[in-house]
Amino acid sequence: MTEPRNAERPEGGPEQLEPLPTDWTRCLAVAAHPDDLEYGAAAAVAGWTGRGAEVSYLLATRGEAGIDGLPPAECAPLREREQRESAAVVGVASVEFLDHQDGVITYGTGLRRDIAAAIRRHRPELVLTLNHRDTWGGTYWNTPDHRAVGRATLDAVADAGNRWIFPELIEEQGLEPWNGVRWVAVAASPHPTHAVDVSAGLDLGVRSLLCHRTYIEALTDKEPEEYCREFLTWATGMAADRFGGRPAVAFELFPHQ
């Protein structure tokens, strides 16, 4: 990994992460499933909305294939409700669903068009998405949905600014190009460059993840609140050694302009 600009490395210590830029007012967070953003990123979102920034969520699916034993027709509305409650905890009022099929999202022009349309509607300066790489830190294979949505989001940022790509967005929906995205921040990347101090937002992050109670109860035998706090304490502690010892959410930051 290229050492972050202006980073300081303590003698014999790990490369330090830079603070994520804060000179922006609108963010669009794009993920594949309900709960994806709550496994860390929502704690950062809580801090952003707390300082007055506007954050909107865009989910490619309703997570209908996420709970074994619960048929998709029953699972989808339940997980949508939990996602809206979860977003509200961290100050997010706008939650949209694209209705791609959970588990079999396909990277392609259709997905890029849908995300580009959302970028043009919301006109963010920061776009947030999740790990688009093949693995989680070279250990666990990433899912096709995460890879497809993450990569499509990175590409859709450029698509959103080009009037000759998806011209139907102008003709049919009146969505003019938006070239105002300045950064794409990728959460849970195995190659982080920046971080956000979540000392103040960690409790809200735990509450936000806890809203996905039905999913969590199907995922683990642990008591849900214990599971949420334990996971997020571990996850935000992972970046602490590289961010002044503070609990943090790490991001790989891609400048767009």
mmCIF file of C-alpha atoms in Angstrom:
data_model
loop_
_atom_site.group_PDB
_atom_site.id
_atom_site.type_symbol
_atom_site.label_atom_id
_atom_site.label_comp_id
_atom_site.label_asym_id
_atom_site.label_seq_id
_atom_site.Cartn_x
_atom_site.Cartn_y
_atom_site.Cartn_z
ATOM 1 C CA MET A 1 0.000 0.000 0.000
ATOM 2 C CA THR A 2 1.209 3.498 -0.785
ATOM 3 C CA GLU A 3 1.786 5.422 2.426
ATOM 4 C CA PRO A 4 -0.999 7.975 2.978
ATOM 5 C CA ARG A 5 -0.034 11.546 2.223
ATOM 6 C CA ASN A 6 1.332 13.363 5.282
ATOM 7 C CA ALA A 7 1.070 10.183 7.364
ATOM 8 C CA GLU A 8 3.414 9.772 10.293
ATOM 9 C CA ARG A 9 4.716 6.345 11.198
ATOM 10 C CA PRO A 10 5.785 5.867 14.816
ATOM 11 C CA GLU A 11 9.199 4.266 15.106
ATOM 12 C CA GLY A 12 8.657 0.590 14.385
ATOM 13 C CA GLY A 13 4.870 1.093 14.303
ATOM 14 C CA PRO A 14 2.213 0.677 11.617
ATOM 15 C CA GLU A 15 1.482 3.208 8.893
ATOM 16 C CA GLN A 16 -0.879 5.853 10.222
ATOM 17 C CA LEU A 17 -4.247 6.648 8.685
ATOM 18 C CA GLU A 18 -5.221 10.184 7.725
ATOM 19 C CA PRO A 19 -8.461 11.761 8.935
ATOM 20 C CA LEU A 20 -11.217 11.505 6.341
ATOM 21 C CA PRO A 21 -12.016 14.946 4.868
ATOM 22 C CA THR A 22 -14.865 16.781 6.564
ATOM 23 C CA ASP A 23 -15.378 19.726 4.181
ATOM 24 C CA TRP A 24 -18.531 18.326 2.593
ATOM 25 C CA THR A 25 -22.262 18.494 3.340
ATOM 26 C CA ARG A 26 -23.916 15.595 1.439
ATOM 27 C CA CYS A 27 -23.123 11.883 1.328
ATOM 28 C CA LEU A 28 -24.765 8.969 -0.477
ATOM 29 C CA ALA A 29 -24.029 5.559 1.063
ATOM 30 C CA VAL A 30 -24.502 2.626 -1.317
ATOM 31 C CA ALA A 31 -24.589 -0.997 -0.160
ATOM 32 C CA ALA A 32 -25.881 -4.360 -1.296
ATOM 33 C CA HIS A 33 -27.988 -5.410 1.703
ATOM 34 C CA PRO A 34 -29.733 -4.151 4.821
ATOM 35 C CA ASP A 35 -27.193 -4.330 7.699
ATOM 36 C CA ASP A 36 -24.099 -3.874 5.466
ATOM 37 C CA LEU A 37 -23.601 -0.267 6.543
ATOM 38 C CA GLU A 38 -24.230 -1.056 10.203
ATOM 39 C CA TYR A 39 -21.161 -3.281 10.537
ATOM 40 C CA GLY A 40 -18.983 -0.253 11.227
ATOM 41 C CA ALA A 41 -19.765 2.566 8.795
ATOM 42 C CA ALA A 42 -22.940 3.683 10.607
ATOM 43 C CA ALA A 43 -20.882 4.743 13.619
ATOM 44 C CA ALA A 44 -19.106 7.225 11.333
ATOM 45 C CA VAL A 45 -22.419 8.276 9.798
ATOM 46 C CA ALA A 46 -23.696 9.149 13.284
ATOM 47 C CA GLY A 47 -20.861 11.638 13.672
ATOM 48 C CA TRP A 48 -21.478 13.151 10.244
ATOM 49 C CA THR A 49 -25.196 13.707 10.749
ATOM 50 C CA GLY A 50 -24.423 14.969 14.250
ATOM 51 C CA ARG A 51 -22.420 17.838 12.765
ATOM 52 C CA GLY A 52 -25.232 18.640 10.309
ATOM 53 C CA ALA A 53 -24.243 16.697 7.183
ATOM 54 C CA GLU A 54 -26.970 15.080 5.080
ATOM 55 C CA VAL A 55 -26.529 11.330 4.535
ATOM 56 C CA SER A 56 -28.799 9.155 2.373
ATOM 57 C CA TYR A 57 -28.792 5.369 2.035
ATOM 58 C CA LEU A 58 -29.200 3.379 -1.183
ATOM 59 C CA LEU A 59 -29.623 -0.397 -0.874
ATOM 60 C CA ALA A 60 -29.389 -2.577 -3.963
ATOM 61 C CA THR A 61 -31.601 -5.315 -2.438
ATOM 62 C CA ARG A 62 -34.031 -5.765 0.433
ATOM 63 C CA GLY A 63 -31.965 -8.640 1.845
ATOM 64 C CA GLU A 64 -34.709 -11.142 1.104
ATOM 65 C CA ALA A 65 -32.334 -14.108 0.818
ATOM 66 C CA GLY A 66 -30.511 -13.356 4.062
ATOM 67 C CA ILE A 67 -32.352 -15.446 6.650
ATOM 68 C CA ASP A 68 -32.544 -19.206 6.287
ATOM 69 C CA GLY A 69 -36.023 -20.485 7.085
ATOM 70 C CA LEU A 70 -37.726 -17.166 6.355
ATOM 71 C CA PRO A 71 -39.177 -17.045 2.815
ATOM 72 C CA PRO A 72 -38.108 -14.046 0.723
ATOM 73 C CA ALA A 73 -41.641 -12.651 0.519
ATOM 74 C CA GLU A 74 -41.762 -12.433 4.325
ATOM 75 C CA CYS A 75 -38.111 -11.534 4.800
ATOM 76 C CA ALA A 76 -37.968 -8.520 2.452
ATOM 77 C CA PRO A 77 -40.494 -6.248 4.229
ATOM 78 C CA LEU A 78 -39.098 -7.209 7.635
ATOM 79 C CA ARG A 79 -35.536 -6.359 6.677
ATOM 80 C CA GLU A 80 -36.647 -3.147 4.976
ATOM 81 C CA ARG A 81 -38.370 -2.076 8.194
ATOM 82 C CA GLU A 82 -35.307 -2.935 10.281
ATOM 83 C CA GLN A 83 -33.091 -0.983 7.873
ATOM 84 C CA ARG A 84 -35.241 2.136 8.071
ATOM 85 C CA GLU A 85 -35.253 1.948 11.882
ATOM 86 C CA SER A 86 -31.507 1.393 11.875
ATOM 87 C CA ALA A 87 -30.867 4.387 9.610
ATOM 88 C CA ALA A 88 -33.049 6.637 11.764
ATOM 89 C CA VAL A 89 -30.891 5.876 14.819
ATOM 90 C CA VAL A 90 -27.894 7.550 13.142
ATOM 91 C CA GLY A 91 -29.837 10.458 11.687
ATOM 92 C CA VAL A 92 -30.541 9.139 8.171
ATOM 93 C CA ALA A 93 -34.065 9.816 6.902
ATOM 94 C CA SER A 94 -33.704 8.896 3.227
ATOM 95 C CA VAL A 95 -33.448 5.138 2.565
ATOM 96 C CA GLU A 96 -34.038 3.841 -0.979
ATOM 97 C CA PHE A 97 -34.118 0.289 -2.329
ATOM 98 C CA LEU A 98 -33.297 -0.651 -5.927
ATOM 99 C CA ASP A 99 -34.902 -4.121 -5.788
ATOM 100 C CA HIS A 100 -32.086 -6.060 -7.415
ATOM 101 C CA GLN A 101 -32.283 -9.719 -6.427
ATOM 102 C CA ASP A 102 -30.464 -10.589 -3.219
ATOM 103 C CA GLY A 103 -27.596 -13.026 -3.703
ATOM 104 C CA VAL A 104 -27.406 -12.749 -7.481
ATOM 105 C CA ILE A 105 -26.744 -9.060 -8.126
ATOM 106 C CA THR A 106 -25.092 -8.707 -11.512
ATOM 107 C CA TYR A 107 -22.432 -6.103 -12.215
ATOM 108 C CA GLY A 108 -23.366 -4.366 -15.440
ATOM 109 C CA THR A 109 -24.890 -1.323 -17.066
ATOM 110 C CA GLY A 110 -28.254 -1.803 -15.345
ATOM 111 C CA LEU A 111 -26.730 -1.602 -11.881
ATOM 112 C CA ARG A 112 -24.441 1.256 -12.883
ATOM 113 C CA ARG A 113 -27.412 3.175 -14.308
ATOM 114 C CA ASP A 114 -29.462 2.753 -11.143
ATOM 115 C CA ILE A 115 -26.638 3.988 -8.928
ATOM 116 C CA ALA A 116 -25.752 6.839 -11.296
ATOM 117 C CA ALA A 117 -29.391 7.960 -11.215
ATOM 118 C CA ALA A 118 -29.304 8.048 -7.408
ATOM 119 C CA ILE A 119 -26.075 10.055 -7.462
ATOM 120 C CA ARG A 120 -27.693 12.583 -9.794
ATOM 121 C CA ARG A 121 -30.781 12.784 -7.544
ATOM 122 C CA HIS A 122 -28.898 13.219 -4.278
ATOM 123 C CA ARG A 123 -25.930 15.220 -5.633
ATOM 124 C CA PRO A 124 -23.425 14.072 -2.984
ATOM 125 C CA GLU A 125 -19.888 15.278 -2.521
ATOM 126 C CA LEU A 126 -18.931 12.038 -0.758
ATOM 127 C CA VAL A 127 -20.050 8.582 -1.898
ATOM 128 C CA LEU A 128 -19.662 5.722 0.555
ATOM 129 C CA THR A 129 -19.666 2.043 -0.350
ATOM 130 C CA LEU A 130 -18.277 -1.259 0.979
ATOM 131 C CA ASN A 131 -15.337 -3.481 0.124
ATOM 132 C CA HIS A 132 -15.436 -4.234 -3.601
ATOM 133 C CA ARG A 133 -12.322 -6.406 -3.594
ATOM 134 C CA ASP A 134 -12.219 -10.178 -3.959
ATOM 135 C CA THR A 135 -11.386 -10.920 -0.324
ATOM 136 C CA TRP A 136 -11.644 -9.582 3.207
ATOM 137 C CA GLY A 137 -7.997 -8.935 3.946
ATOM 138 C CA GLY A 138 -6.814 -11.867 1.863
ATOM 139 C CA THR A 139 -8.425 -14.357 4.249
ATOM 140 C CA TYR A 140 -12.122 -14.694 3.466
ATOM 141 C CA TRP A 141 -13.691 -14.586 0.009
ATOM 142 C CA ASN A 142 -15.995 -11.602 -0.467
ATOM 143 C CA THR A 143 -19.548 -12.164 -1.704
ATOM 144 C CA PRO A 144 -20.564 -11.530 -5.334
ATOM 145 C CA ASP A 145 -23.128 -8.947 -4.206
ATOM 146 C CA HIS A 146 -20.560 -6.860 -2.329
ATOM 147 C CA ARG A 147 -18.092 -7.022 -5.198
ATOM 148 C CA ALA A 148 -20.706 -6.083 -7.794
ATOM 149 C CA VAL A 149 -22.198 -3.170 -5.865
ATOM 150 C CA GLY A 150 -18.865 -1.754 -4.754
ATOM 151 C CA ARG A 151 -17.373 -1.810 -8.241
ATOM 152 C CA ALA A 152 -20.546 -0.495 -9.851
ATOM 153 C CA THR A 153 -20.593 2.380 -7.358
ATOM 154 C CA LEU A 154 -17.030 3.376 -8.196
ATOM 155 C CA ASP A 155 -17.907 3.348 -11.898
ATOM 156 C CA ALA A 156 -21.282 5.058 -11.457
ATOM 157 C CA VAL A 157 -19.603 8.145 -9.983
ATOM 158 C CA ALA A 158 -18.057 8.844 -13.390
ATOM 159 C CA ASP A 159 -21.252 7.786 -15.189
ATOM 160 C CA ALA A 160 -23.249 10.307 -13.154
ATOM 161 C CA GLY A 161 -21.130 13.161 -14.465
ATOM 162 C CA ASN A 162 -21.214 12.243 -18.158
ATOM 163 C CA ARG A 163 -24.336 13.319 -20.040
ATOM 164 C CA TRP A 164 -23.595 10.920 -22.911
ATOM 165 C CA ILE A 165 -23.619 7.852 -20.641
ATOM 166 C CA PHE A 166 -27.217 6.851 -19.843
ATOM 167 C CA PRO A 167 -28.728 9.863 -21.667
ATOM 168 C CA GLU A 168 -32.146 8.407 -20.851
ATOM 169 C CA LEU A 169 -31.658 9.627 -17.295
ATOM 170 C CA ILE A 170 -31.994 13.157 -18.671
ATOM 171 C CA GLU A 171 -34.660 12.393 -21.253
ATOM 172 C CA GLU A 172 -36.921 10.241 -19.086
ATOM 173 C CA GLN A 173 -36.210 11.378 -15.521
ATOM 174 C CA GLY A 174 -34.838 14.886 -15.944
ATOM 175 C CA LEU A 175 -31.654 13.951 -14.081
ATOM 176 C CA GLU A 176 -28.916 16.271 -15.247
ATOM 177 C CA PRO A 177 -25.266 15.176 -14.843
ATOM 178 C CA TRP A 178 -23.653 15.615 -11.424
ATOM 179 C CA ASN A 179 -19.902 16.129 -11.348
ATOM 180 C CA GLY A 180 -19.764 17.189 -7.728
ATOM 181 C CA VAL A 181 -18.562 13.921 -6.188
ATOM 182 C CA ARG A 182 -15.133 14.607 -4.716
ATOM 183 C CA TRP A 183 -14.381 11.296 -3.038
ATOM 184 C CA VAL A 184 -15.513 7.678 -2.834
ATOM 185 C CA ALA A 185 -14.872 6.145 0.590
ATOM 186 C CA VAL A 186 -14.768 2.348 0.743
ATOM 187 C CA ALA A 187 -15.505 0.908 4.178
ATOM 188 C CA ALA A 188 -14.008 -2.416 5.304
ATOM 189 C CA SER A 189 -11.358 -2.222 2.582
ATOM 190 C CA PRO A 190 -8.255 -4.358 3.116
ATOM 191 C CA HIS A 191 -6.239 -1.309 1.981
ATOM 192 C CA PRO A 192 -7.437 1.599 4.168
ATOM 193 C CA THR A 193 -5.893 5.032 3.830
ATOM 194 C CA HIS A 194 -8.134 7.202 6.039
ATOM 195 C CA ALA A 195 -10.242 6.898 9.170
ATOM 196 C CA VAL A 196 -13.007 8.559 11.184
ATOM 197 C CA ASP A 197 -12.874 8.834 14.975
ATOM 198 C CA VAL A 198 -16.076 7.203 16.283
ATOM 199 C CA SER A 199 -15.532 7.717 20.003
ATOM 200 C CA ALA A 200 -18.740 9.763 20.149
ATOM 201 C CA GLY A 201 -20.747 7.680 17.674
ATOM 202 C CA LEU A 202 -19.948 4.150 18.813
ATOM 203 C CA ASP A 203 -22.991 3.751 21.059
ATOM 204 C CA LEU A 204 -25.275 4.935 18.266
ATOM 205 C CA GLY A 205 -23.520 2.504 15.937
ATOM 206 C CA VAL A 206 -24.294 -0.332 18.341
ATOM 207 C CA ARG A 207 -27.944 0.726 18.567
ATOM 208 C CA SER A 208 -28.130 0.986 14.791
ATOM 209 C CA LEU A 209 -26.769 -2.534 14.272
ATOM 210 C CA LEU A 210 -29.064 -3.845 16.999
ATOM 211 C CA CYS A 211 -32.086 -2.750 14.954
ATOM 212 C CA HIS A 212 -31.342 -5.712 12.662
ATOM 213 C CA ARG A 213 -32.433 -7.975 15.496
ATOM 214 C CA THR A 214 -34.185 -10.616 13.386
ATOM 215 C CA TYR A 215 -31.129 -11.049 11.184
ATOM 216 C CA ILE A 216 -28.751 -11.111 14.152
ATOM 217 C CA GLU A 217 -30.823 -13.666 16.051
ATOM 218 C CA ALA A 218 -30.623 -15.936 13.006
ATOM 219 C CA LEU A 219 -26.892 -15.315 12.705
ATOM 220 C CA THR A 220 -25.659 -16.011 16.233
ATOM 221 C CA ASP A 221 -26.643 -17.632 19.524
ATOM 222 C CA LYS A 222 -25.210 -14.668 21.456
ATOM 223 C CA GLU A 223 -27.499 -12.129 23.060
ATOM 224 C CA PRO A 224 -28.003 -9.517 20.280
ATOM 225 C CA GLU A 225 -26.788 -6.462 22.214
ATOM 226 C CA GLU A 226 -23.715 -8.334 23.432
ATOM 227 C CA TYR A 227 -22.986 -9.448 19.872
ATOM 228 C CA CYS A 228 -23.375 -5.915 18.438
ATOM 229 C CA ARG A 229 -21.222 -4.218 21.058
ATOM 230 C CA GLU A 230 -18.555 -6.914 20.949
ATOM 231 C CA PHE A 231 -18.330 -6.825 17.153
ATOM 232 C CA LEU A 232 -18.217 -3.046 16.816
ATOM 233 C CA THR A 233 -15.755 -2.646 19.678
ATOM 234 C CA TRP A 234 -13.481 -5.144 17.931
ATOM 235 C CA ALA A 235 -13.992 -3.607 14.475
ATOM 236 C CA THR A 236 -13.369 -0.014 15.546
ATOM 237 C CA GLY A 237 -10.440 -1.106 17.675
ATOM 238 C CA MET A 238 -8.746 -2.631 14.630
ATOM 239 C CA ALA A 239 -7.899 0.828 13.281
ATOM 240 C CA ALA A 240 -6.955 2.331 16.640
ATOM 241 C CA ASP A 241 -3.252 1.467 16.386
ATOM 242 C CA ARG A 242 -3.128 3.411 13.133
ATOM 243 C CA PHE A 243 -5.258 6.346 14.298
ATOM 244 C CA GLY A 244 -3.840 7.651 17.529
ATOM 245 C CA GLY A 245 -5.345 4.930 19.686
ATOM 246 C CA ARG A 246 -8.885 6.178 19.042
ATOM 247 C CA PRO A 247 -11.730 3.830 18.061
ATOM 248 C CA ALA A 248 -12.229 4.436 14.371
ATOM 249 C CA VAL A 249 -13.833 3.316 11.142
ATOM 250 C CA ALA A 250 -11.231 2.940 8.398
ATOM 251 C CA PHE A 251 -11.810 3.727 4.731
ATOM 252 C CA GLU A 252 -9.950 3.462 1.455
ATOM 253 C CA LEU A 253 -10.423 6.891 -0.093
ATOM 254 C CA PHE A 254 -10.533 7.419 -3.844
ATOM 255 C CA PRO A 255 -10.407 11.090 -4.942
ATOM 256 C CA HIS A 256 -12.683 11.818 -7.880
ATOM 257 C CA GLN A 257 -11.651 15.360 -8.767
#
